[in-house]
Tab-separated table of C-alpha atoms and ligand atoms in Angstrom:
chain	number	residue	atom	x	y	z
A	754	MET	CA	0.057	-0.093	0.046
A	755	LYS	CA	1.224	3.360	-0.931
A	756	LYS	CA	1.483	6.370	0.916
A	757	ARG	CA	0.657	9.733	-0.697
A	758	PRO	CA	3.519	12.150	-0.477
A	759	LEU	CA	2.802	14.969	1.663
A	760	TRP	CA	3.229	17.703	-1.271
A	761	GLU	CA	0.368	15.680	-2.918
A	762	GLU	CA	-1.807	15.611	0.074
A	763	LEU	CA	-1.318	19.419	0.219
A	764	GLY	CA	-2.102	19.884	-3.284
A	765	LEU	CA	1.265	21.228	-3.902
A	766	PRO	CA	3.433	20.749	-6.922
A	767	PRO	CA	6.114	18.012	-6.842
A	768	PRO	CA	9.311	19.138	-5.345
A	769	ALA	CA	12.250	19.707	-7.575
A	770	LYS	CA	14.813	17.000	-7.767
A	771	LYS	CA	18.449	17.560	-7.345
A	772	PRO	CA	19.362	19.690	-10.282
A	773	ALA	CA	22.620	18.574	-10.846
A	774	ALA	CA	21.536	14.913	-11.029
A	775	LYS	CA	18.747	15.680	-12.982
A	776	ALA	CA	20.573	17.642	-15.574
A	777	ALA	CA	22.970	14.734	-16.141
A	778	THR	CA	20.312	12.195	-16.686
A	779	ALA	CA	17.311	14.243	-18.001
A	780	ASN	CA	18.944	15.445	-21.195
A	781	PRO	CA	21.200	12.648	-22.582
A	782	GLU	CA	20.290	13.916	-26.042
A	783	ARG	CA	21.690	17.486	-25.352
A	784	GLU	CA	24.621	15.873	-23.693
A	785	GLU	CA	25.363	13.666	-26.703
A	786	ALA	CA	25.184	16.456	-29.028
A	787	ALA	CA	27.499	18.689	-26.897
A	788	THR	CA	29.941	15.788	-26.770
A	789	ALA	CA	29.709	15.205	-30.555
A	790	GLN	CA	30.156	18.813	-31.286
A	791	LEU	CA	33.383	19.025	-29.045
A	792	ARG	CA	34.606	15.955	-30.571
A	793	THR	CA	34.134	17.446	-34.057
A	794	ASN	CA	35.810	20.365	-33.235
A	795	CYS	CA	38.666	18.446	-31.829
A	796	THR	CA	39.148	16.528	-34.863
A	797	ARG	CA	39.121	19.588	-36.990
A	798	THR	CA	41.742	21.280	-34.846
A	799	ILE	CA	43.661	17.938	-35.047
A	800	LYS	CA	43.552	17.757	-38.849
A	801	THR	CA	44.642	21.576	-39.092
A	802	ALA	CA	47.543	20.824	-36.896
A	803	LEU	CA	48.452	17.806	-39.052
A	804	CYS	CA	48.199	19.889	-42.397
A	805	SER	CA	50.514	22.549	-40.632
A	806	GLU	CA	53.420	21.282	-42.345
A	807	THR	CA	52.617	22.448	-45.829
A	808	ALA	CA	51.889	25.948	-44.802
A	809	HIS	CA	55.099	25.905	-42.720
A	810	GLN	CA	57.501	24.721	-45.353
A	811	THR	CA	56.163	26.930	-48.113
A	812	GLN	CA	56.463	29.792	-45.729
A	813	ASP	CA	59.821	28.902	-44.179
A	814	THR	CA	62.154	28.870	-47.059
A	815	ASP	CA	65.068	30.059	-45.097
A	816	ALA	CA	64.856	27.093	-42.649
A	817	ALA	CA	68.729	27.286	-42.284
A	818	GLY	CA	68.850	23.723	-44.188
A	819	VAL	CA	68.849	21.923	-41.085
A	820	GLU	CA	66.233	19.593	-42.366
A	821	ALA	CA	65.920	18.711	-45.863
A	822	THR	CA	62.532	17.339	-46.214
A	823	GLY	CA	62.306	16.822	-49.810
A	824	GLY	CA	59.862	15.110	-52.083
A	825	GLU	CA	56.788	16.890	-51.500
A	826	ASP	CA	55.201	18.974	-54.221
A	827	GLU	CA	52.691	21.465	-53.624
A	828	GLY	CA	49.158	20.231	-54.059
A	829	ASP	CA	50.374	16.769	-53.245
A	830	THR	CA	48.891	17.225	-49.601
A	831	PRO	CA	47.821	13.833	-48.146
A	832	ASP	CA	44.432	13.786	-47.068
A	833	VAL	CA	44.423	13.546	-43.382
A	834	THR	CA	40.724	13.625	-42.435
A	835	GLY	CA	40.307	10.047	-41.762
A	836	LEU	CA	43.608	10.181	-39.838
A	837	ALA	CA	42.593	13.165	-37.772
A	838	GLU	CA	39.388	11.241	-36.833
A	839	ASP	CA	41.167	8.112	-35.994
A	840	ILE	CA	43.587	10.160	-33.652
A	841	GLU	CA	40.579	11.886	-32.023
A	842	ALA	CA	38.799	8.535	-31.599
A	843	ALA	CA	41.999	7.067	-29.919
A	844	LEU	CA	42.318	10.217	-27.737
A	845	PHE	CA	38.548	9.972	-26.750
A	846	HIS	CA	39.082	6.233	-25.814
A	847	HIS	CA	42.363	6.878	-24.081
A	848	HIS	CA	40.458	9.379	-21.766
A	849	GLY	CA	37.836	6.883	-20.687
A	850	SER	CA	35.535	8.130	-23.583
A	851	LYS	CA	34.596	10.973	-21.467
A	852	PRO	CA	34.755	14.507	-22.875
A	853	GLY	CA	36.078	15.734	-19.581
A	854	PRO	CA	39.084	18.152	-18.604
A	855	GLU	CA	41.562	15.552	-19.169
A	856	TYR	CA	40.478	14.724	-22.784
A	857	LYS	CA	40.469	18.396	-23.522
A	858	ALA	CA	43.886	19.082	-21.908
A	859	ALA	CA	45.135	16.119	-23.693
A	860	ALA	CA	43.861	17.479	-27.027
A	861	ARG	CA	45.267	20.934	-26.472
A	862	LEU	CA	48.727	19.545	-25.948
A	863	LEU	CA	48.512	17.164	-28.760
A	864	VAL	CA	47.546	19.923	-31.231
A	865	ALA	CA	50.149	22.385	-29.960
A	866	SER	CA	52.914	19.431	-30.256
A	867	LEU	CA	51.843	18.479	-33.849
A	868	LYS	CA	52.171	22.004	-34.622
A	869	ARG	CA	55.487	22.576	-33.274
A	870	ASN	CA	56.985	19.243	-34.056
A	871	ALA	CA	57.679	18.794	-37.715
A	872	ASP	CA	59.427	15.195	-37.028
A	873	LEU	CA	56.357	13.956	-34.949
A	874	ARG	CA	53.773	15.185	-37.629
A	875	GLY	CA	55.700	13.461	-40.384
A	876	GLN	CA	55.805	10.326	-38.272
A	877	VAL	CA	52.044	10.544	-37.478
A	878	VAL	CA	51.235	11.345	-41.118
A	879	SER	CA	53.401	8.505	-42.699
A	880	GLY	CA	51.930	6.166	-40.045
A	881	ALA	CA	55.105	5.345	-38.282
A	882	VAL	CA	53.462	6.530	-35.054
A	883	ASP	CA	49.886	5.310	-35.043
A	884	PRO	CA	47.163	7.044	-33.289
A	885	ALA	CA	47.196	4.784	-30.339
A	886	ALA	CA	50.778	5.336	-29.820
A	887	LEU	CA	50.595	9.220	-30.168
A	888	VAL	CA	47.698	9.625	-27.783
A	889	ALA	CA	49.669	7.505	-25.020
A	890	MET	CA	52.638	9.856	-25.362
A	891	ASP	CA	53.425	12.162	-22.520
A	892	SER	CA	54.805	15.994	-23.027
A	893	ARG	CA	58.157	14.714	-23.126
A	894	GLN	CA	57.585	12.125	-25.856
A	895	LEU	CA	55.714	14.754	-27.779
A	896	ALA	CA	58.600	17.223	-27.655
A	897	THR	CA	60.843	18.178	-30.668
A	898	SER	CA	64.029	16.099	-30.877
A	899	GLN	CA	65.895	19.235	-30.132
A	900	GLN	CA	64.131	19.609	-26.718
A	901	GLN	CA	64.631	15.938	-26.230
A	902	GLN	CA	68.285	16.117	-26.897
A	903	GLU	CA	68.718	19.035	-24.652
A	904	PHE	CA	66.822	17.197	-21.868
A	905	ALA	CA	68.689	14.228	-22.190
A	906	HIS	CA	71.821	15.988	-22.220
A	907	LEU	CA	70.835	17.896	-19.169
A	908	LYS	CA	69.757	14.668	-17.314
A	909	ASP	CA	73.032	12.954	-18.081
A	910	LYS	CA	74.878	15.549	-16.773
A	911	ALA	CA	72.639	15.871	-13.625
A	912	LEU	CA	72.809	12.202	-12.869
A	913	GLN	CA	76.438	12.186	-13.182
A	914	ARG	CA	76.968	14.937	-10.985
A	915	VAL	CA	74.149	13.827	-8.487
A	916	THR	CA	76.149	10.499	-8.282
A	917	VAL	CA	79.003	12.449	-7.147
A	918	VAL	CA	76.760	14.513	-4.711
A	919	GLY	CA	75.449	11.007	-3.322
A	920	SER	CA	79.229	10.280	-2.383
A	921	GLY	CA	79.404	13.521	-0.400
A	922	ALA	CA	81.660	15.182	-2.581
A	923	SER	CA	79.727	18.266	-3.951
A	924	GLY	CA	76.519	19.892	-4.040
A	925	THR	CA	75.322	22.692	-1.910
A	926	LEU	CA	72.894	22.324	0.673
A	927	THR	CA	69.846	24.499	0.898
A	928	THR	CA	66.358	25.029	2.500
A	929	GLU	CA	65.492	27.304	-0.193
A	930	TYR	CA	63.184	24.825	-1.965
A	931	ALA	CA	60.111	22.876	-0.854
A	932	CYS	CA	59.907	19.235	-2.203
A	933	LYS	CA	56.663	18.680	-3.838
A	934	LYS	CA	56.457	15.067	-2.992
A	935	CYS	CA	57.366	15.147	0.943
A	936	GLY	CA	57.002	18.757	1.611
A	937	GLY	CA	60.636	18.860	3.180
A	938	ASN	CA	63.086	21.597	2.580
A	939	ASN	CA	66.283	20.111	3.314
A	940	CYS	CA	67.680	19.775	-0.158
A	941	ASN	CA	70.924	19.975	-2.013
A	942	TYR	CA	71.504	21.488	-5.544
A	943	ILE	CA	73.864	21.200	-8.380
A	944	GLU	CA	74.123	23.521	-11.353
A	945	SER	CA	73.583	21.439	-14.310
A	946	GLY	CA	75.236	23.950	-16.829
A	947	ARG	CA	74.795	27.048	-18.597
A	948	ARG	CA	72.369	27.146	-21.216
A	949	ASP	CA	72.726	28.797	-24.647
A	950	ILE	CA	70.489	31.644	-24.582
A	951	GLY	CA	69.838	31.354	-28.472
A	952	LYS	CA	68.152	27.905	-28.211
A	953	SER	CA	66.758	28.320	-24.854
A	954	GLU	CA	63.451	26.440	-25.797
A	955	THR	CA	63.498	23.792	-23.165
A	956	TRP	CA	61.866	22.051	-20.597
A	957	GLY	CA	59.652	23.841	-17.916
A	958	SER	CA	61.990	27.046	-18.021
A	959	LYS	CA	61.083	30.278	-19.444
A	960	GLU	CA	62.891	31.808	-22.378
A	961	GLY	CA	65.855	33.438	-21.055
A	962	ALA	CA	66.959	31.048	-18.278
A	963	THR	CA	70.693	30.689	-18.448
A	964	THR	CA	71.357	27.888	-16.131
A	965	ASN	CA	69.550	24.959	-14.649
A	966	ARG	CA	69.821	23.782	-11.136
A	967	VAL	CA	69.041	20.281	-10.179
A	968	VAL	CA	67.592	20.025	-6.899
A	969	THR	CA	67.521	16.721	-4.644
A	970	CYS	CA	65.282	16.418	-1.913
A	971	LEU	CA	67.346	15.016	1.059
A	972	GLY	CA	64.173	13.602	2.539
A	973	CYS	CA	62.752	11.617	-0.228
A	974	GLY	CA	65.205	11.421	-2.983
A	975	HIS	CA	62.610	13.357	-5.307
A	976	ARG	CA	64.776	15.313	-7.870
A	977	TRP	CA	63.734	18.306	-10.109
A	978	GLU	CA	65.027	21.084	-12.270
A	979	VAL	CA	64.929	24.949	-11.840
A	980	GLY	CA	65.720	27.282	-14.243
A	981	LEU	CA	67.738	30.451	-12.946
A	982	PHE	CA	67.859	33.798	-14.503
A	983	GLU	CA	70.949	35.779	-14.389
B	423	LIG	ZN1	61.068	14.985	-0.584
């Protein structure tokens, strides 16, 4: 036997349900449409990024001859529509098939990387890197080879010196930094070398950083780099 709710007995309209929950379930069609729209936009942006090669090459005639990427005649642009769709689908899937903030952030990073990194773009367009592999890459893997080399170089140097630091030979104790992992501020640091200001497009450091400092937390061993400005 069913009890009439109070609002009905009193002749009142039914109370509003929780608005958030209602919005999420009550309008699946609108949500689906919004998701579809977002994904379409994303696909289009990826496609534009994939195409940036042609525009870049024709404009950039004084590329200092560092990379001789020949063989591509004008008007011979490969159709990347299908590829852009595949990449978007892989990206969407990779982020739980939800159009959430991770998906959006990953899409932005991917597009920026494809525009900036001609090598990566070439590998993607040629199929050497397939969509699933591409969307699984982190920001380091998406970086240009120049950035990667600089980073690897930096890392090598840092590791060598940290080994020395570990044996107590050098390194400077400091409480100037706070460790992100354990919150401690007993650290030591080493300078990981001066950088060439001319090509200082590097990890996490702003343009113009002239030195990198590698800081090691003495509490937990967490290690990070800080760009210094002189
Ligand atoms: Zn720590």
